[in-house]
Amino acid sequence: MQLLRPAITAAIAVLAMAVVLSSCGGAQAHNITKILAKHPEFSTFNHYLTLTHLAAEINRRTTITVCAVDNAAMDDILAKHPTIYTIKNILSIHVLLDYFGAKKLHQITNGTALAATMFQATGSAPGSTGFVNITDLHGGKVGFAPEDNDGTFGAKFVKSVEELPYNISVIQISQVLPSAAASAPTPAPAEINITGIMSAHGCKVFADTLLADADAVGTFQDNLAGGLTVFCPLDDVFKAFLPKFKNLTKAGKSSLLEYHGVPLYQSVAMLKSNNGVMNTLATDGANKYDFTVQNDGEVVTLKTKVVTARITGTLLDEQPVAIYTVDKVLMPRELFKGLAEAPAPAPEEAADAPKPSKGKKKGKAAPSPDEVADSPADSPDGDVADQTADGNGAVRIDGGRFGFLALVVSAWLGFSVL
């Protein structure tokens, strides 16, 4: 046993390390909105990161640095009354596509570095104007200047706000980076006729129904400038659904139509990388009206508590608007109480198949359309799909893994006394 003890100890150590690393692999990604929310002096900067949809892009990326400016510096920008698109360009140049923590900033190789920004990555920056020069200055100061600046380092490093090496670094700089290219007036995109696009590409029934509802179509139009994603059911699909639709109340009809829109731009790549619960245009406080985005390879599905729809085509994908076709009408649980998606015919339950609610009796008939229209929504409490992850970056350790780790440690202690 003496001879075996070193080998056993080494094997146990390797197993324990594998378990710990596997458990830590569940760490959640950073959330710039929550990071900045802890610092009220950056509330305006934080607000416009959300309004311009830059926050979602920052959260999607890794190895990134956000150069935040305080509320007074943001007031200087807003005093010039720029469009929201110009504000987005200005803030984009404050997002560096590399990691610069406080230590790295004061130890830059050769004293200077050139960092690409999100403004450069958009393709909107002429030439190299989307790069930022970072230079160590006399007296321990660090200066920042856009490439299209005259070389004056007006913005200085103030402090580190939060660092998650080497994922995201949030730092404060003393003033807005003065970029003529980023600050240039940026016009709003041309008016997009979303119903016309849908009508011409196989979603005419849905588009006509939307046009007939002034409240719903107004909600879609109001979100065009800030970002909008539409999921339109194909004609045959929505035509077959019309009997159920006609039995909804007026408010229910508007909510169902709005349930097919998301108030932000989502490209296919973004949908694939942002799997999880997503709010819709119909979301209103306690009326959640959300669904879950999932993907399996190239297939993206939208799972409500009632149906699972698949994205079948792209009609438009030009920021700030995306329009996709889907093979089913998205039916929210809030309107279709008691209806559940039919189980898959396969003998084994699919990995993403919805789980039946506890206590639901088999063979219970679905309610009639009249009952559907008037029935209130089920309470969302206790529903597994409604439980969303806390976004403050905590590491979640699976109980089974922790138990296994305890077992490994116990085994090691047992061998130690042999």
Coordinates of C-alpha atoms in Angstrom, one line a residue, residues 68-392:
A68 CA -16.7 54.9 -18.9
V69 CA -17.2 58.6 -18.4
D70 CA -19.2 60.2 -15.6
N71 CA -22.5 62.0 -15.9
A72 CA -21.0 65.5 -16.3
A73 CA -19.0 64.3 -19.3
M74 CA -22.1 62.7 -20.9
D75 CA -23.9 66.0 -20.4
D76 CA -21.4 67.7 -22.7
I77 CA -22.3 65.2 -25.4
L78 CA -26.0 65.5 -24.9
A79 CA -25.9 69.3 -24.9
K80 CA -25.1 69.2 -28.6
H81 CA -28.4 67.2 -29.3
P82 CA -26.9 64.5 -31.4
T83 CA -29.0 61.7 -32.9
I84 CA -29.1 58.4 -31.1
Y85 CA -27.0 57.0 -34.0
T86 CA -24.3 59.5 -33.4
I87 CA -24.3 58.8 -29.7
K88 CA -23.9 55.2 -30.5
N89 CA -20.8 55.9 -32.6
I90 CA -19.3 58.1 -29.9
L91 CA -19.8 55.5 -27.2
S92 CA -18.6 52.7 -29.5
I93 CA -15.1 54.4 -29.6
H94 CA -15.1 54.0 -25.8
V95 CA -15.2 50.2 -26.0
L96 CA -11.8 48.7 -26.7
L97 CA -11.5 45.2 -28.2
D98 CA -8.7 44.2 -25.9
Y99 CA -8.2 43.8 -22.1
F100 CA -6.6 46.7 -20.3
G101 CA -6.6 46.4 -16.5
A102 CA -5.0 49.1 -14.3
K103 CA -1.7 47.1 -14.1
K104 CA -1.5 46.6 -17.9
L105 CA -2.2 50.3 -18.5
H106 CA 0.8 51.3 -16.4
Q107 CA 3.1 48.7 -18.0
I108 CA 2.4 49.1 -21.7
T109 CA 5.2 47.7 -23.9
N110 CA 7.3 50.5 -25.3
G111 CA 5.0 52.9 -23.5
T112 CA 2.3 53.1 -26.1
A113 CA -0.4 50.8 -27.7
L114 CA -3.0 51.1 -30.4
A115 CA -6.3 49.5 -29.6
A116 CA -9.2 48.7 -32.0
T117 CA -12.6 49.8 -30.8
M118 CA -16.2 48.7 -31.4
F119 CA -16.5 51.8 -33.7
Q120 CA -13.8 50.3 -35.9
A121 CA -15.5 46.9 -35.9
T122 CA -18.8 48.3 -37.2
G123 CA -17.2 49.3 -40.5
S124 CA -18.5 52.8 -40.1
A125 CA -15.2 54.3 -39.1
P126 CA -13.3 55.8 -42.1
G127 CA -9.8 54.4 -42.4
S128 CA -8.2 53.9 -38.9
T129 CA -10.3 56.5 -37.1
G130 CA -11.8 53.7 -35.0
F131 CA -8.5 53.1 -33.2
V132 CA -7.5 54.6 -29.9
N133 CA -3.9 55.4 -28.9
I134 CA -3.0 54.6 -25.2
T135 CA 0.2 56.1 -23.9
D136 CA 2.0 56.1 -20.6
L137 CA 2.7 59.8 -19.7
H138 CA 5.0 61.5 -17.3
G139 CA 4.1 61.3 -13.6
G140 CA 2.4 57.9 -13.8
K141 CA -0.5 59.2 -15.9
V142 CA -2.1 57.2 -18.8
G143 CA -3.5 59.2 -21.8
F144 CA -6.1 58.2 -24.4
A145 CA -6.6 59.7 -27.8
P146 CA -8.4 58.6 -31.0
E147 CA -6.3 58.2 -34.1
D148 CA -8.0 61.0 -35.9
N149 CA -7.1 63.4 -33.0
D150 CA -4.2 65.8 -33.2
G151 CA -2.2 63.8 -30.8
T152 CA -3.3 65.6 -27.7
F153 CA -4.1 63.2 -24.8
G154 CA -6.9 65.1 -23.2
A155 CA -8.5 62.0 -21.7
K156 CA -6.6 60.5 -18.8
F157 CA -7.1 57.3 -16.8
V158 CA -8.9 58.0 -13.6
K159 CA -9.5 54.7 -11.9
S160 CA -10.4 51.0 -12.3
V161 CA -14.1 50.5 -11.8
E162 CA -14.2 46.7 -12.0
E163 CA -11.9 44.0 -13.5
L164 CA -12.6 40.4 -14.4
P165 CA -9.3 39.3 -15.8
Y166 CA -9.0 38.7 -18.8
N167 CA -12.7 39.0 -19.6
I168 CA -13.7 42.6 -19.1
S169 CA -12.1 45.7 -17.6
V170 CA -14.3 48.7 -16.8
I171 CA -12.2 51.9 -16.3
Q172 CA -13.0 55.5 -15.9
I173 CA -11.4 58.1 -18.1
S174 CA -11.5 61.9 -17.4
Q175 CA -13.4 63.0 -20.5
V176 CA -15.1 61.9 -23.7
L177 CA -12.7 60.8 -26.5
P178 CA -12.8 63.7 -29.0
S179 CA -13.3 61.9 -32.4
A180 CA -14.5 63.9 -35.3
A181 CA -15.4 60.7 -37.2
A182 CA -17.5 59.3 -34.4
S183 CA -19.1 62.6 -33.6
A184 CA -20.1 63.3 -37.2
P185 CA -23.9 63.6 -37.7
T186 CA -25.4 60.2 -38.4
P187 CA -28.8 60.2 -40.1
A188 CA -31.5 57.7 -39.1
P189 CA -32.0 54.7 -41.4
A190 CA -34.5 55.1 -44.1
E191 CA -38.1 54.2 -43.2
I192 CA -38.6 50.4 -43.4
N193 CA -42.0 49.1 -44.5
I194 CA -42.0 45.9 -42.4
T195 CA -45.5 44.9 -43.4
G196 CA -44.7 45.4 -47.1
I197 CA -41.6 43.1 -46.7
M198 CA -43.6 40.4 -45.0
S199 CA -46.5 40.6 -47.5
A200 CA -44.1 40.2 -50.4
H201 CA -42.3 37.1 -48.9
G202 CA -44.9 34.7 -47.7
C203 CA -46.3 36.4 -44.6
K204 CA -49.2 38.4 -46.1
V205 CA -51.9 37.0 -43.8
F206 CA -49.9 38.0 -40.7
A207 CA -49.0 41.4 -42.2
D208 CA -52.6 42.2 -43.1
T209 CA -53.8 41.2 -39.6
L210 CA -51.1 43.4 -38.1
L211 CA -52.1 46.3 -40.3
A212 CA -55.7 45.9 -39.2
D213 CA -54.7 46.4 -35.5
A214 CA -53.8 50.1 -35.0
D215 CA -52.4 49.5 -31.5
A216 CA -50.2 46.6 -32.5
V217 CA -48.8 48.1 -35.7
G218 CA -48.1 51.3 -33.9
T219 CA -46.0 49.4 -31.3
F220 CA -44.0 47.8 -34.1
Q221 CA -43.4 51.2 -35.8
D222 CA -42.4 52.9 -32.5
N223 CA -39.5 50.4 -32.1
L224 CA -38.1 50.6 -35.7
A225 CA -35.5 53.2 -34.9
G226 CA -34.3 51.7 -31.6
G227 CA -34.1 48.2 -32.9
L228 CA -36.7 45.5 -33.7
T229 CA -36.8 41.8 -34.5
V230 CA -40.0 40.3 -36.0
F231 CA -40.9 36.6 -36.3
C232 CA -43.7 36.3 -38.9
P233 CA -45.6 33.0 -39.3
L234 CA -45.9 31.9 -42.9
D235 CA -49.3 32.3 -44.7
D236 CA -50.5 28.7 -44.4
V237 CA -49.6 28.6 -40.7
F238 CA -51.3 31.8 -39.7
K239 CA -54.3 31.1 -42.0
A240 CA -54.9 27.8 -40.1
F241 CA -54.6 29.7 -36.8
L242 CA -57.2 32.4 -37.7
P243 CA -60.2 30.6 -36.0
K244 CA -58.4 30.7 -32.7
F245 CA -57.2 34.3 -33.3
K246 CA -60.8 35.5 -33.9
N247 CA -61.9 34.1 -30.6
L248 CA -59.4 36.2 -28.6
T249 CA -60.5 39.5 -27.1
K250 CA -59.4 42.7 -28.7
A251 CA -56.6 43.2 -26.2
G252 CA -55.6 39.5 -26.6
K253 CA -55.3 39.9 -30.4
S254 CA -53.0 42.9 -30.0
S255 CA -50.9 41.0 -27.4
L256 CA -50.6 38.0 -29.7
L257 CA -49.4 40.1 -32.6
E258 CA -46.9 42.1 -30.4
Y259 CA -45.7 38.7 -29.0
H260 CA -44.1 38.2 -32.5
G261 CA -41.8 41.2 -32.0
V262 CA -38.7 41.7 -29.9
P263 CA -37.7 45.3 -29.0
L264 CA -34.1 45.1 -30.1
Y265 CA -32.2 44.0 -33.2
Q266 CA -31.1 40.4 -33.2
S267 CA -29.1 38.9 -36.0
V268 CA -29.0 35.2 -36.5
A269 CA -25.6 35.1 -35.0
M270 CA -26.8 37.0 -32.0
L271 CA -29.8 34.7 -31.5
K272 CA -27.5 31.7 -31.6
S273 CA -25.1 33.2 -29.0
N274 CA -27.9 34.7 -26.7
N275 CA -29.9 31.5 -25.9
G276 CA -32.3 32.1 -23.1
V277 CA -35.5 33.9 -22.1
M278 CA -36.4 36.9 -24.2
N279 CA -39.0 39.6 -23.6
T280 CA -41.3 40.7 -26.4
L281 CA -43.3 43.8 -27.4
A282 CA -46.2 42.4 -25.4
T283 CA -44.2 42.2 -22.2
D284 CA -45.7 44.4 -19.6
G285 CA -44.8 43.9 -15.9
A286 CA -46.5 40.9 -14.5
N287 CA -47.7 39.9 -18.0
K288 CA -44.4 38.4 -19.0
Y289 CA -45.2 37.3 -22.6
D290 CA -41.7 36.0 -23.0
F291 CA -40.3 32.9 -24.8
T292 CA -37.0 31.0 -24.8
V293 CA -34.5 31.1 -27.7
Q294 CA -32.6 27.8 -28.2
N295 CA -30.4 26.6 -31.0
D296 CA -29.2 23.2 -32.2
G297 CA -26.4 23.8 -34.7
E298 CA -27.9 26.0 -37.4
V299 CA -31.5 25.5 -36.3
V300 CA -32.9 28.2 -34.0
T301 CA -36.1 27.6 -32.1
L302 CA -38.5 29.8 -30.1
K303 CA -40.1 27.9 -27.2
T304 CA -43.2 29.3 -25.6
K305 CA -45.0 27.3 -22.9
V306 CA -47.4 26.1 -25.6
V307 CA -45.5 25.6 -28.8
T308 CA -42.0 25.4 -30.2
A309 CA -41.5 27.3 -33.5
R310 CA -38.5 27.1 -35.8
I311 CA -37.0 30.0 -37.7
T312 CA -37.2 28.9 -41.4
G313 CA -35.9 32.0 -43.3
T314 CA -34.6 35.5 -43.2
L315 CA -36.5 38.3 -44.9
L316 CA -34.4 41.2 -43.6
D317 CA -31.3 41.4 -41.5
E318 CA -30.0 45.0 -41.6
Q319 CA -29.4 46.8 -38.3
P320 CA -31.6 48.0 -36.6
V321 CA -34.3 45.6 -38.0
A322 CA -34.4 41.9 -38.6
I323 CA -37.4 39.9 -39.9
Y324 CA -37.5 36.1 -39.8
T325 CA -40.2 33.6 -40.9
V326 CA -41.3 30.9 -38.5
D327 CA -43.2 27.6 -39.0
K328 CA -45.7 28.1 -36.2
V329 CA -47.7 30.9 -34.6
L330 CA -46.1 31.9 -31.3
M331 CA -48.8 31.1 -28.7
P332 CA -48.1 32.7 -25.3
R333 CA -49.3 30.9 -22.2
E334 CA -50.8 34.1 -20.9
L335 CA -53.5 33.8 -23.7
F336 CA -53.7 30.0 -24.1
K337 CA -54.1 28.7 -20.6
G338 CA -54.2 24.9 -20.3
L339 CA -52.8 24.2 -23.8
A340 CA -49.6 22.2 -23.9
E341 CA -47.4 21.2 -26.7
A342 CA -48.1 17.7 -27.9
P343 CA -45.3 15.2 -26.9
A344 CA -42.8 14.2 -29.6
P345 CA -43.7 10.8 -31.2
A346 CA -40.1 9.5 -30.5
P347 CA -39.9 6.8 -27.8
E348 CA -37.4 8.8 -25.9
E349 CA -38.0 12.3 -24.6
A350 CA -36.1 14.9 -26.6
A351 CA -33.5 16.9 -24.6
D352 CA -35.3 20.1 -25.1
A353 CA -38.9 18.8 -24.8
P354 CA -41.0 20.8 -22.4
K355 CA -41.7 19.1 -19.1
P356 CA -45.3 18.6 -18.0
S357 CA -46.6 20.7 -15.1
K358 CA -46.9 18.9 -11.8
G359 CA -50.2 17.5 -11.0
K360 CA -51.6 17.8 -14.6
K361 CA -53.9 14.9 -15.3
K362 CA -53.4 12.8 -18.4
G363 CA -56.1 12.9 -21.0
K364 CA -57.5 16.3 -20.0
A365 CA -59.2 17.9 -23.1
A366 CA -57.9 21.2 -24.3
P367 CA -60.3 24.1 -23.7
S368 CA -62.5 25.4 -26.5
P369 CA -61.6 28.6 -28.3
D370 CA -64.2 30.5 -26.3
E371 CA -62.6 29.3 -23.1
V372 CA -59.2 30.3 -24.4
A373 CA -60.2 33.9 -25.1
D374 CA -61.5 34.5 -21.6
S375 CA -59.3 32.3 -19.4
P376 CA -56.7 34.0 -17.2
A377 CA -53.0 33.0 -17.4
D378 CA -51.5 30.4 -15.2
S379 CA -49.4 31.6 -12.4
P380 CA -45.7 31.6 -13.5
D381 CA -44.5 30.7 -10.0
G382 CA -42.6 27.5 -9.8
D383 CA -42.2 27.1 -13.6
V384 CA -38.7 25.9 -14.4
A385 CA -38.5 27.8 -17.7
D386 CA -39.3 31.1 -15.9
Q387 CA -36.3 30.8 -13.5
T388 CA -33.6 33.0 -15.1
A389 CA -30.0 33.1 -14.0
D390 CA -28.8 35.9 -11.8
G391 CA -26.6 38.1 -14.0
N392 CA -24.0 39.3 -11.5

